[in-house]
Amino acid sequence: MVSEAKKKATEDRLSALTLPQGNGWLDAARKDALGRLRAVGLPAKRDEYWRFTDPSALVATAPAVEGAQAAADPFAELDPFVITVDGDAITVPDGAPEGLEIDTLRAASAVDIHWVRDVYGTHEAAGSRPVLRPLAMLNTAYATDGLLLRVKGAVARPVAIRYTPGTDPILHHVVKLEPGASLVLLESGTSGDRSNHVLEADLADDASFHHLRIQGPDDLRHVNTHVFAGLSARSVLKSFTLSANGALTRNEAVIEMTGDDGSATVAGAAFGRGAFHHDDTVFVTHDALNCESRQVFKKVLRDGATGVFQGKILVKEGAQKTDGYQISQSLLLDDDSVFLAKPELEIYADDVACSHGSTTGAIDETALFYLRSRGVSKRDATDMLVLSFLAEALDEIEDEALREHVTARLAGWLAEH
Amino acid sequence: MLKIENLHVKLEEEDKQILKGIDLHVPYGEVHAIMGPNGSGKSTLSYVLSGRDGYEVTEGSAQLEGEDLLDLEPEERAAAGLFLAFQYPVEIPGVGNMTFLRTAVNAQRKARGEEELSAGDFLKAVRAKAKTLKIDSEMLKRPVNVGFSGGEKKRNEILQMAMLEPKMCILDETDSGLDVDAMKLVSEGVNALRGPDRGFLVITHYQRLLDHIKPDVVHIMANGRIVKSGGPELALEVETNGYGDIIGEVA
Ligand SMILES: Nc1ncnc2c1ncn2[C@@H]1O[C@H](COP(=O)(O)OP(=O)(O)O)[C@@H](O)[C@H]1O
Ligand SMILES: [Mg+2]
């Protein structure tokens, strides 16, 4: 039963949007998502999984604040193949890397037959059970555009999606990796004062998808993202997000492991101050043999900032030899900041190894004194210890060059404060 | 160089007096040793001088080259030329040893209005100094003190000291946990820094270290006070008779 208040909030929001026109197959997918959304309504503060994060700014008919800023491209030095997204206007340059077919949702909506038809909205719909993801349903219904990447081989050059701010964009990307294919996808920049992003990743057998995202370092954005990934046999997913500042960030990752011997890592490092509210909500489902999953999240909070982690490992019946790991940790730089964690394990198989942990701590005074006694200022010493704290999450970025690159960006942003 | 007068220190959180009137003067170019039983306040003295939180000075003063130390932040004391080799060096995961050293060296240079060392010059200097302390490049790359053996940690302290070139060096039980070879390396590292412009305060339990680092003066500390001072022969006396006689004599 959807309450009247929720119904009204949902209809208010929808009345401010227009369902994009397209060909039959996409229309059907949009209407299906819209139907699912209307049946449950947009999230409200008392919904489970929204108790720690007030969704009103994400649900309201218009963004609450203006002033999203473009930032320098943090990946420029890596020389990726750059696709720019200005608000929701996508520009794909010529010369896509070998093994990669790039299209846009807008272009695909004009054709009758398209590979994305079998993927668009499917992982999102699957990922809305058992936990509702109404903002993703809204996205599937109303996305004005998105990148469609079909990966047919080992793509050597990383692909970067570079956002610059537009008006309240709703973007829906799909990445389909064929058997044995691999891709490194980078995302950076801010696409609007408020934005709603969905990324669906479909990994066939032996595929490998590395996803590295940098959010920030602008202060004002309200961001809501979902990554839905389906993993077939022996496929590997690594998704890492660095979040710097921002007003409200809700990053959800929903991972379904349906093929044996797969491996999935979802990790993140976040830091912010003051009104900063950062929420990682992760759901990993093991529905195959001998799969490994890791959730590693670290947050540094100061001046009254709030961090949230809601992480679940669900091991379905028969998913033997599952190795599931989950850790969430926060470093509070003062007494006003808070970290709220909801770690969950639900296990229906008997031969599994799952562990989870969550910690909240302050700066190590002994370490701080040690650094200062060598002449390092209190501020720089604190920054070093913040980096030291986040390092364990950054270690989840497998590629050393990428890891060092992201660490250097992070160090630079910390020093700017 | 270092002048401590009538220093009284209690714990900030508790009503516990730890230092009960320390007077100590280390002139330029001299090496002073402090010996004393466990719990007599040796580490506390080194922490109070370098500015660690948690202690309250209730009386007395400490000056480095005429400048009052006790009002300064720890990093200001370092920039003024004070260095403490920790009894228990701290592990800092995720921060490279080399990065840490370079940040420290340049922070001090900047605080003193000197130019920062270039990456090349820094690297050259570290490599040369690390070599004499038998610290390999692997250790330089690793996170600060993480996975280091006891001896490696102490050698790493001496490397930091050699790079920072402080005026006043305090070594808190740098010899504890060292085997004979490591003790020689550390002593050689210290002796290489001895000079007319530098003072040393060497805290130790054992005569052993003082065979290698010859002190000018030896102080015996007990129960928050310096109970006896003398020449190197005082350390030998402790070695053969223990502290009992000396402390007993005074009491
Ligand atoms: N932070 C502290 N909290 C509680 N007791 C302390 C603290 N620091 C020192 N002490 C106490 O002060 C005394 C002197 O300690 P310390 O300076 O470490 O002696 P030493 O280095 O000579 O062995 C001991 O009794 C020790 O327990
Ligand atoms: Mg001690």
XYZ file of C-alpha atoms and ligand atoms in Angstrom:
696
model
C 0.000 0.000 0.000
C 1.349 3.365 -1.017
C 0.324 6.144 1.344
C -1.557 9.160 -0.006
C 1.325 11.438 0.879
C 3.740 9.241 -1.009
C 1.389 8.981 -3.957
C 1.127 12.740 -4.074
C 4.894 13.279 -3.837
C 5.395 10.761 -6.636
C 2.772 12.311 -8.917
C 4.114 15.804 -8.208
C 7.545 14.717 -9.276
C 6.298 12.888 -12.353
C 4.155 15.835 -13.439
C 7.336 17.874 -13.730
C 8.795 15.301 -16.146
C 7.970 14.238 -19.696
C 8.260 10.648 -20.777
C 10.669 10.743 -23.749
C 9.258 9.463 -27.024
C 10.883 6.570 -28.797
C 10.408 3.328 -30.583
C 8.184 0.568 -29.348
C 10.721 -1.491 -27.443
C 12.054 1.423 -25.436
C 8.562 2.789 -24.815
C 7.628 -0.565 -23.378
C 10.650 -0.580 -21.072
C 9.914 2.949 -19.910
C 6.247 2.221 -19.265
C 7.106 -0.957 -17.422
C 9.425 1.002 -15.130
C 6.832 3.722 -14.675
C 4.245 1.130 -13.712
C 6.631 -0.396 -11.194
C 7.381 3.054 -9.795
C 3.723 4.038 -9.425
C 3.067 0.783 -7.605
C 5.609 1.602 -4.887
C 6.040 5.376 -4.948
C 9.201 7.428 -4.556
C 11.226 6.950 -1.360
C 10.294 8.737 1.838
C 12.187 9.249 5.055
C 10.538 6.373 6.898
C 11.175 3.719 4.268
C 13.620 1.009 5.152
C 17.056 1.917 3.711
C 16.116 5.625 3.812
C 16.105 6.045 7.587
C 19.637 7.415 7.648
C 19.315 9.541 4.513
C 16.447 11.913 3.899
C 15.493 11.464 0.230
C 13.405 14.632 -0.047
C 16.031 16.614 -1.974
C 16.283 13.746 -4.465
C 12.519 13.385 -4.773
C 11.465 17.063 -4.884
C 10.155 18.421 -8.165
C 13.195 20.636 -8.605
C 16.783 20.731 -7.278
C 17.083 22.481 -3.947
C 20.227 24.436 -4.725
C 22.022 25.827 -7.714
C 25.698 26.244 -8.245
C 27.170 22.967 -9.412
C 30.650 23.642 -10.678
C 32.731 22.092 -13.366
C 36.083 20.858 -12.088
C 39.367 20.134 -13.822
C 39.445 16.701 -15.434
C 41.098 14.394 -12.906
C 41.843 11.739 -15.523
C 43.301 13.956 -18.248
C 46.858 12.685 -17.772
C 45.781 9.115 -18.362
C 44.845 9.911 -21.964
C 41.560 7.991 -22.036
C 39.029 8.034 -24.868
C 36.821 10.868 -23.610
C 33.095 11.084 -24.086
C 31.662 14.365 -22.851
C 28.268 14.648 -21.260
C 27.160 18.261 -20.922
C 24.070 17.993 -18.765
C 22.407 15.335 -20.880
C 23.978 16.268 -24.222
C 26.382 13.488 -25.144
C 29.238 13.946 -27.566
C 31.009 10.826 -28.755
C 34.125 11.639 -30.747
C 35.169 9.538 -33.724
C 37.692 6.786 -33.397
C 36.270 4.570 -30.678
C 38.888 2.167 -29.304
C 39.070 -1.239 -30.953
C 36.669 -3.807 -29.540
C 34.147 -1.197 -28.465
C 30.871 -0.133 -30.040
C 29.526 3.144 -28.693
C 25.980 4.345 -29.088
C 23.596 6.576 -27.179
C 20.184 5.840 -25.773
C 18.742 8.711 -27.779
C 20.050 7.295 -31.039
C 19.039 3.757 -30.131
C 15.495 4.857 -29.356
C 15.029 5.673 -33.038
C 15.762 2.176 -34.310
C 13.657 -0.940 -34.155
C 16.318 -3.482 -33.444
C 19.109 -2.781 -30.995
C 21.229 -4.985 -28.744
C 20.430 -2.818 -25.736
C 16.800 -3.857 -25.910
C 17.578 -7.060 -23.995
C 19.524 -5.266 -21.302
C 17.946 -1.861 -20.740
C 16.063 -1.915 -17.461
C 16.513 -5.637 -16.881
C 19.254 -5.487 -14.253
C 17.505 -2.496 -12.717
C 14.234 -4.412 -12.463
C 15.972 -7.476 -11.026
C 17.864 -5.261 -8.602
C 14.646 -3.781 -7.243
C 13.848 -7.121 -5.640
C 13.783 -7.581 -2.723
C 14.809 -4.014 -1.882
C 12.926 -1.296 -3.745
C 14.971 1.155 -5.820
C 12.274 3.646 -6.885
C 14.732 6.342 -7.970
C 16.235 3.839 -10.392
C 12.772 2.968 -11.692
C 12.219 6.661 -12.280
C 15.518 6.731 -14.103
C 14.665 3.829 -16.395
C 11.362 5.486 -17.239
C 12.559 9.047 -17.767
C 16.260 8.904 -18.741
C 16.720 11.355 -21.585
C 19.964 9.803 -22.704
C 22.834 7.569 -21.745
C 25.822 5.805 -23.179
C 25.482 2.339 -24.586
C 28.790 0.521 -24.642
C 29.037 -2.874 -26.234
C 32.381 -4.433 -25.441
C 33.423 -7.166 -27.843
C 37.043 -7.693 -26.913
C 39.797 -6.525 -24.632
C 39.622 -2.744 -24.954
C 43.104 -1.458 -24.314
C 42.386 2.232 -23.868
C 40.283 3.355 -20.914
C 37.023 5.097 -21.765
C 36.173 8.202 -19.762
C 32.797 9.797 -19.297
C 33.330 13.425 -18.459
C 30.372 15.352 -17.040
C 29.787 19.080 -16.997
C 26.783 20.524 -15.212
C 23.384 20.775 -16.895
C 19.820 20.899 -15.610
C 18.685 18.064 -13.380
C 19.831 15.307 -15.764
C 18.558 11.725 -15.696
C 21.103 9.501 -17.425
C 21.014 5.772 -17.982
C 24.156 4.017 -19.219
C 24.397 0.418 -20.280
C 27.621 -1.562 -20.590
C 27.395 -5.003 -22.146
C 30.543 -7.078 -22.026
C 30.600 -10.098 -24.288
C 32.411 -13.317 -23.332
C 36.044 -12.621 -22.477
C 35.719 -8.891 -23.126
C 37.231 -6.259 -20.839
C 36.867 -2.540 -20.297
C 38.116 0.165 -17.967
C 35.471 2.870 -17.577
C 36.256 6.166 -15.847
C 33.637 8.685 -14.760
C 34.305 12.176 -13.459
C 32.799 15.624 -13.134
C 29.380 16.775 -12.014
C 26.402 16.504 -14.337
C 24.090 18.894 -12.493
C 23.012 20.572 -9.253
C 21.051 17.385 -8.925
C 21.481 14.249 -10.972
C 20.103 10.748 -11.218
C 22.429 8.219 -12.845
C 21.963 4.543 -13.526
C 24.679 2.276 -14.876
C 23.666 -1.225 -15.862
C 26.551 -3.595 -16.485
C 26.016 -6.970 -18.040
C 29.059 -9.226 -17.771
C 29.139 -12.385 -19.874
C 31.398 -15.330 -19.022
C 35.038 -14.367 -18.428
C 34.364 -10.671 -18.896
C 36.152 -8.067 -16.832
C 34.817 -4.614 -16.025
C 36.768 -2.035 -14.060
C 34.747 1.003 -13.128
C 36.448 3.967 -11.511
C 34.465 7.035 -10.623
C 35.397 10.372 -9.107
C 32.614 12.546 -7.719
C 33.575 16.104 -6.861
C 35.308 18.008 -5.451
C 32.524 20.624 -5.795
C 30.469 21.293 -2.676
C 26.840 21.719 -3.661
C 25.737 18.780 -5.755
C 22.941 16.360 -4.877
C 23.747 13.058 -6.484
C 21.872 9.808 -6.696
C 23.489 6.899 -8.529
C 22.827 3.223 -9.023
C 25.187 0.621 -10.404
C 23.417 -2.616 -11.326
C 25.696 -5.431 -12.375
C 24.985 -8.993 -13.400
C 27.977 -11.323 -13.339
C 28.229 -14.550 -15.323
C 30.779 -17.305 -14.836
C 34.345 -16.258 -14.042
C 33.598 -12.608 -14.703
C 35.255 -9.873 -12.675
C 33.770 -6.568 -11.576
C 35.700 -3.864 -9.792
C 33.904 -0.647 -9.022
C 35.563 2.114 -7.045
C 34.222 5.562 -6.218
C 36.095 8.489 -4.762
C 33.681 11.117 -3.455
C 35.003 14.506 -2.511
C 32.631 16.963 -0.848
C 29.114 17.451 -2.237
C 25.906 18.138 -0.319
C 24.097 14.826 -0.679
C 25.392 11.666 -2.295
C 23.547 8.382 -2.406
C 25.469 5.704 -4.281
C 23.768 2.350 -4.578
C 25.404 -0.759 -5.964
C 23.378 -3.865 -6.635
C 25.420 -6.862 -7.679
C 24.006 -10.214 -8.779
C 26.445 -13.084 -9.105
C 24.702 -15.739 -11.151
C 27.694 -17.531 -12.716
C 30.193 -19.704 -10.857
C 33.678 -18.491 -9.916
C 32.923 -14.796 -10.313
C 34.519 -11.962 -8.398
C 33.006 -8.604 -7.493
C 34.516 -5.694 -5.593
C 32.643 -2.539 -4.725
C 34.696 0.008 -2.850
C 34.730 3.666 -2.043
C 36.576 6.449 -0.297
C 34.712 9.590 0.671
C 35.529 12.760 2.541
C 33.585 15.880 3.293
C 32.670 18.436 5.880
C 29.732 20.340 7.259
C 26.490 19.681 5.382
C 28.146 16.761 3.574
C 25.928 13.685 3.684
C 27.290 10.600 1.996
C 25.495 7.289 1.722
C 26.752 4.027 0.248
C 24.062 1.397 -0.025
C 25.260 -1.927 -1.385
C 23.517 -5.221 -2.004
C 25.489 -8.233 -3.201
C 23.631 -11.429 -4.055
C 25.506 -14.714 -4.357
C 23.505 -17.128 -6.483
C 26.298 -19.348 -7.838
C 29.187 -21.482 -6.668
C 32.567 -20.318 -5.509
C 32.158 -16.574 -6.009
C 34.037 -13.921 -4.125
C 32.704 -10.482 -3.221
C 34.258 -7.550 -1.384
C 32.740 -4.343 -0.056
C 35.308 -1.886 1.271
C 34.136 1.597 2.235
C 35.918 4.346 4.121
C 34.701 7.799 4.984
C 36.406 10.800 6.535
C 33.971 13.188 8.175
C 34.513 16.588 9.732
C 32.618 19.634 10.982
C 29.348 17.807 11.478
C 29.365 15.731 8.286
C 27.308 12.539 8.084
C 28.329 9.218 6.599
C 26.041 6.264 5.967
C 26.828 2.705 4.977
C 24.177 0.074 4.360
C 25.701 -3.091 3.021
C 24.250 -6.505 2.563
C 25.589 -9.869 1.506
C 22.846 -12.308 0.530
C 23.979 -15.871 -0.046
C 21.211 -17.853 -1.699
C 20.530 -21.511 -1.158
C 23.117 -23.591 -2.958
C 25.656 -20.779 -3.368
C 28.347 -22.901 -1.734
C 31.982 -21.829 -1.330
C 30.950 -18.197 -1.274
C 33.625 -15.878 0.058
C 31.967 -12.631 1.098
C 33.722 -9.754 2.788
C 32.434 -6.417 3.922
C 34.082 -3.613 5.860
C 32.928 -0.067 6.476
C 34.983 2.379 8.464
C 34.803 6.015 9.319
C 37.310 8.478 10.629
C 35.611 11.284 12.543
C 37.754 14.393 12.796
C 35.543 15.961 15.457
C 32.709 15.121 17.825
C 29.999 16.669 15.633
C 30.349 14.250 12.741
C 28.455 10.971 12.659
C 28.703 7.644 10.917
C 25.698 5.355 10.666
C 26.206 1.796 9.530
C 23.841 -1.051 8.811
C 25.832 -4.149 7.889
C 23.742 -7.205 7.009
C 24.449 -10.840 6.241
C 21.741 -13.229 5.107
C 22.989 -16.729 4.396
C 21.086 -19.766 3.121
C 24.055 -21.981 2.236
C 26.183 -23.871 4.731
C 29.627 -23.993 3.163
C 30.475 -20.291 3.011
C 32.957 -17.857 4.515
C 31.458 -14.439 5.125
C 32.721 -11.692 7.361
C 31.758 -8.137 7.998
C 32.849 -5.346 10.247
C 32.234 -1.696 10.863
C 34.302 0.765 12.870
C 34.225 4.411 13.830
C 37.335 6.092 15.116
C 39.135 9.338 15.720
C 42.588 10.429 14.612
C 45.350 8.433 16.298
C 46.896 11.016 18.635
C 50.157 9.101 18.940
C 50.600 9.010 15.181
C 49.674 12.683 14.939
C 52.310 13.564 17.537
C 54.895 11.415 15.796
C 54.394 13.281 12.511
C 54.337 16.694 14.177
C 57.494 15.912 16.147
C 59.194 15.576 12.757
C 58.137 19.095 11.847
C 54.979 18.378 9.877
C 52.237 20.907 10.662
C 49.137 19.700 12.424
C 47.069 20.207 9.284
C 49.449 18.375 6.992
C 49.891 15.621 9.558
C 46.119 15.234 9.755
C 45.933 15.065 5.954
C 48.611 12.373 5.967
C 46.664 10.339 8.488
C 43.480 10.820 6.478
C 45.291 9.483 3.422
C 46.660 6.667 5.523
C 43.124 5.819 6.634
C 41.735 5.884 3.104
C 44.647 3.920 1.654
C 43.066 0.575 2.430
C 40.044 1.447 0.298
C 42.239 2.862 -2.460
C 44.125 -0.435 -2.458
C 41.002 -1.952 -3.971
C 41.879 -0.180 -7.218
C 43.834 -2.989 -8.766
C 45.659 -1.108 -11.477
C 48.678 0.525 -9.842
C 48.859 3.475 -12.215
C 45.179 4.254 -11.706
C 45.510 3.851 -7.966
C 48.439 6.209 -7.744
C 46.637 8.667 -9.950
C 43.529 8.708 -7.791
C 45.627 8.915 -4.615
C 47.475 11.930 -5.980
C 44.166 13.678 -6.804
C 42.896 12.932 -3.342
C 46.069 14.252 -1.700
C 45.778 17.429 -3.745
C 42.179 18.029 -2.707
C 42.943 17.409 0.936
C 45.769 19.932 0.807
C 43.437 22.588 -0.655
C 41.331 22.785 2.471
C 72.117 24.422 24.119
C 69.383 22.676 26.169
C 68.626 24.088 29.581
C 66.027 22.541 31.853
C 65.309 24.196 35.178
C 63.262 22.917 38.074
C 60.866 21.109 35.713
C 57.752 19.753 37.404
C 55.288 17.764 35.321
C 52.036 16.035 36.173
C 49.591 14.077 34.068
C 46.873 16.282 32.634
C 44.071 13.819 33.291
C 45.182 12.540 36.658
C 46.608 14.022 39.759
C 49.885 12.238 39.307
C 53.198 14.064 39.540
C 55.796 12.427 37.320
C 58.700 14.866 37.103
C 59.539 16.467 40.402
C 62.098 19.145 39.692
C 64.505 18.290 36.890
C 67.593 20.446 36.378
C 69.678 19.601 33.374
C 72.031 21.519 31.123
C 73.411 20.064 27.909
C 76.046 22.443 26.479
C 76.882 22.604 22.755
C 78.877 19.640 21.554
C 78.195 17.405 24.557
C 76.568 14.032 24.915
C 74.629 13.474 28.110
C 73.209 10.120 29.102
C 70.225 9.567 31.333
C 69.927 6.204 33.045
C 67.396 5.047 35.551
C 64.974 2.320 36.484
C 61.724 1.753 34.588
C 59.034 4.243 35.463
C 61.425 6.905 36.721
C 60.162 9.449 34.160
C 62.765 9.340 31.400
C 60.289 8.978 28.521
C 58.023 11.561 30.105
C 60.892 14.046 30.072
C 61.506 13.373 26.382
C 57.793 13.772 25.562
C 57.402 16.978 27.530
C 60.414 18.453 25.771
C 59.043 17.528 22.345
C 55.508 18.685 23.104
C 53.282 15.661 23.437
C 49.756 16.242 24.767
C 48.630 14.834 28.065
C 51.212 16.408 30.366
C 51.013 19.577 32.354
C 54.061 21.570 33.369
C 53.337 22.895 36.831
C 56.672 24.564 37.450
C 59.986 25.237 35.809
C 61.219 25.842 32.275
C 62.988 24.320 29.305
C 64.937 26.313 26.759
C 66.608 25.430 23.496
C 69.291 27.942 22.539
C 67.638 30.452 24.833
C 64.185 29.983 23.306
C 61.412 28.812 25.576
C 60.380 25.385 24.294
C 57.315 24.773 26.377
C 55.096 27.334 24.614
C 55.787 25.925 21.155
C 53.794 23.420 19.111
C 55.602 20.115 18.478
C 56.313 21.072 14.845
C 57.751 24.408 15.959
C 60.076 22.649 18.367
C 61.193 20.400 15.519
C 61.843 23.393 13.307
C 63.768 24.989 16.172
C 66.090 21.983 16.065
C 64.748 19.456 18.545
C 64.514 15.796 17.616
C 63.213 12.829 19.562
C 64.036 9.285 18.499
C 61.018 7.441 19.894
C 61.268 4.518 22.265
C 58.380 3.011 20.287
C 58.402 4.386 16.741
C 54.871 4.636 15.351
C 53.563 2.637 12.396
C 51.683 4.666 9.810
C 50.086 2.455 7.183
C 49.426 4.008 3.807
C 52.094 6.717 4.111
C 55.327 5.904 2.301
C 58.484 6.245 4.372
C 60.115 8.352 1.685
C 57.081 10.626 1.285
C 56.992 11.129 5.024
C 60.702 11.961 5.235
C 60.527 14.403 2.388
C 57.434 16.119 3.806
C 59.191 16.449 7.163
C 62.473 17.754 5.758
C 60.739 20.325 3.585
C 58.283 21.371 6.276
C 61.195 22.189 8.581
C 63.120 23.988 5.870
C 60.046 26.041 5.043
C 59.445 26.887 8.695
C 63.032 28.140 8.917
C 62.675 30.197 5.754
C 64.978 27.942 3.772
C 64.381 26.673 0.282
C 62.806 23.233 -0.136
C 65.076 20.426 -1.284
C 64.521 19.365 -4.878
C 63.326 15.823 -5.445
C 66.704 14.897 -6.893
C 68.797 16.352 -4.085
C 66.550 14.797 -1.507
C 66.761 11.376 -3.093
C 70.530 11.548 -3.303
C 70.841 12.521 0.349
C 68.458 9.822 1.558
C 70.125 7.104 -0.468
C 73.561 7.966 0.881
C 72.413 8.113 4.490
C 70.223 5.031 4.208
C 73.162 3.089 2.870
C 75.359 3.723 5.884
C 72.477 2.570 8.100
C 71.955 -0.486 5.903
C 68.408 0.585 5.073
C 67.549 -0.755 1.621
C 65.358 0.909 -0.968
C 62.574 -1.563 -0.228
C 62.367 -0.209 3.332
C 62.289 3.344 2.060
C 59.313 2.575 -0.126
C 57.276 0.766 2.494
C 54.748 2.560 4.697
C 56.344 4.245 7.704
C 57.552 1.553 10.138
C 54.906 -0.932 8.964
C 56.273 -4.452 9.047
C 59.663 -3.207 10.242
C 61.494 -5.283 12.824
C 62.408 -3.621 16.121
C 65.911 -2.931 14.869
C 64.680 -1.590 11.545
C 62.401 0.839 13.306
C 65.284 2.186 15.382
C 67.545 2.518 12.353
C 64.707 4.341 10.615
C 64.616 6.803 13.519
C 68.317 7.470 13.073
C 67.795 7.954 9.331
C 65.170 10.589 10.074
C 67.559 12.246 12.499
C 70.353 12.237 9.938
C 68.091 13.797 7.298
C 66.592 16.422 9.600
C 69.988 17.455 11.047
C 68.602 18.663 14.374
C 70.624 20.663 16.871
C 69.454 18.776 19.914
C 68.883 15.051 19.652
C 67.042 13.075 22.288
C 67.283 9.301 21.944
C 64.835 7.339 24.066
C 66.090 3.783 24.570
C 67.188 3.566 20.992
C 69.314 0.580 21.985
C 66.460 -1.549 23.313
C 65.679 -4.467 21.047
C 68.873 -4.093 19.033
C 71.310 -6.896 18.363
C 75.048 -6.213 18.418
C 75.292 -5.379 14.711
C 72.300 -3.062 14.720
C 73.651 -1.383 17.844
C 76.901 -0.688 16.006
C 75.048 0.755 13.000
C 72.923 2.986 15.182
C 75.909 4.158 17.218
C 77.887 4.932 14.108
C 74.903 6.884 12.811
C 74.796 8.899 16.001
C 78.551 9.408 16.207
C 78.607 10.679 12.624
C 76.316 13.484 13.736
C 78.349 14.457 16.781
C 79.835 17.884 16.460
C 80.474 21.164 18.240
C 77.052 22.594 17.237
C 74.961 19.691 18.365
C 73.855 18.295 21.704
C 72.660 14.797 22.603
C 70.548 13.409 25.379
C 70.802 9.639 25.309
C 68.298 7.748 27.442
C 69.334 4.173 28.032
C 69.132 1.282 30.426
C 72.435 -0.200 29.526
C 76.083 0.651 29.670
C 76.362 -1.300 26.381
C 75.239 1.621 24.189
C 77.539 4.001 26.040
C 80.527 1.859 25.010
C 79.770 2.976 21.472
C 78.408 6.457 22.092
C 80.787 7.868 24.692
C 78.942 10.310 26.942
C 80.460 13.396 28.517
C 78.085 13.306 31.453
C 75.885 10.588 32.937
C 72.760 11.399 34.967
C 70.855 8.918 37.073
C 67.131 9.501 37.254
C 64.838 7.987 39.833
C 61.283 8.776 40.802
C 61.071 11.970 38.730
C 64.373 13.459 39.834
C 67.981 13.417 38.750
C 69.601 11.868 41.775
C 73.194 11.802 40.675
C 75.356 13.120 37.842
C 78.902 12.228 36.974
C 81.314 11.113 34.282
C 81.165 7.933 32.163
C 82.332 5.949 35.191
C 78.856 6.395 36.702
C 77.413 4.208 33.939
C 79.949 1.502 34.768
C 78.981 1.690 38.393
C 75.337 1.106 37.445
C 76.370 -1.776 35.255
C 78.112 -3.597 38.092
C 76.041 -2.593 41.125
C 72.601 -1.717 39.724
C 70.661 1.396 40.718
C 70.027 0.321 44.267
C 73.181 1.758 45.816
C 72.980 5.089 44.053
C 69.310 5.638 44.756
C 69.800 4.382 48.294
C 72.737 6.768 48.840
C 70.560 9.732 47.974
C 67.487 8.656 49.890
N 50.181 9.056 29.830
C 50.390 8.417 30.990
N 49.346 7.900 31.680
C 49.529 7.280 32.867
N 50.718 7.125 33.448
C 51.799 7.621 32.807
C 51.690 8.284 31.546
N 52.925 8.672 31.170
C 53.745 8.249 32.129
N 53.081 7.633 33.132
C 53.649 7.087 34.358
O 54.714 7.915 34.722
C 55.801 7.184 35.211
C 57.040 7.453 34.368
O 56.899 6.838 33.120
P 57.996 6.962 31.965
O 58.277 8.381 31.741
O 57.515 6.163 30.817
O 59.245 6.251 32.643
P 60.560 5.621 32.008
O 60.666 6.063 30.614
O 61.653 6.150 32.871
O 60.426 4.139 32.152
C 55.370 5.748 35.200
O 54.874 5.418 36.457
C 54.274 5.717 34.178
O 53.369 4.685 34.432
Mg 60.741 4.941 28.783
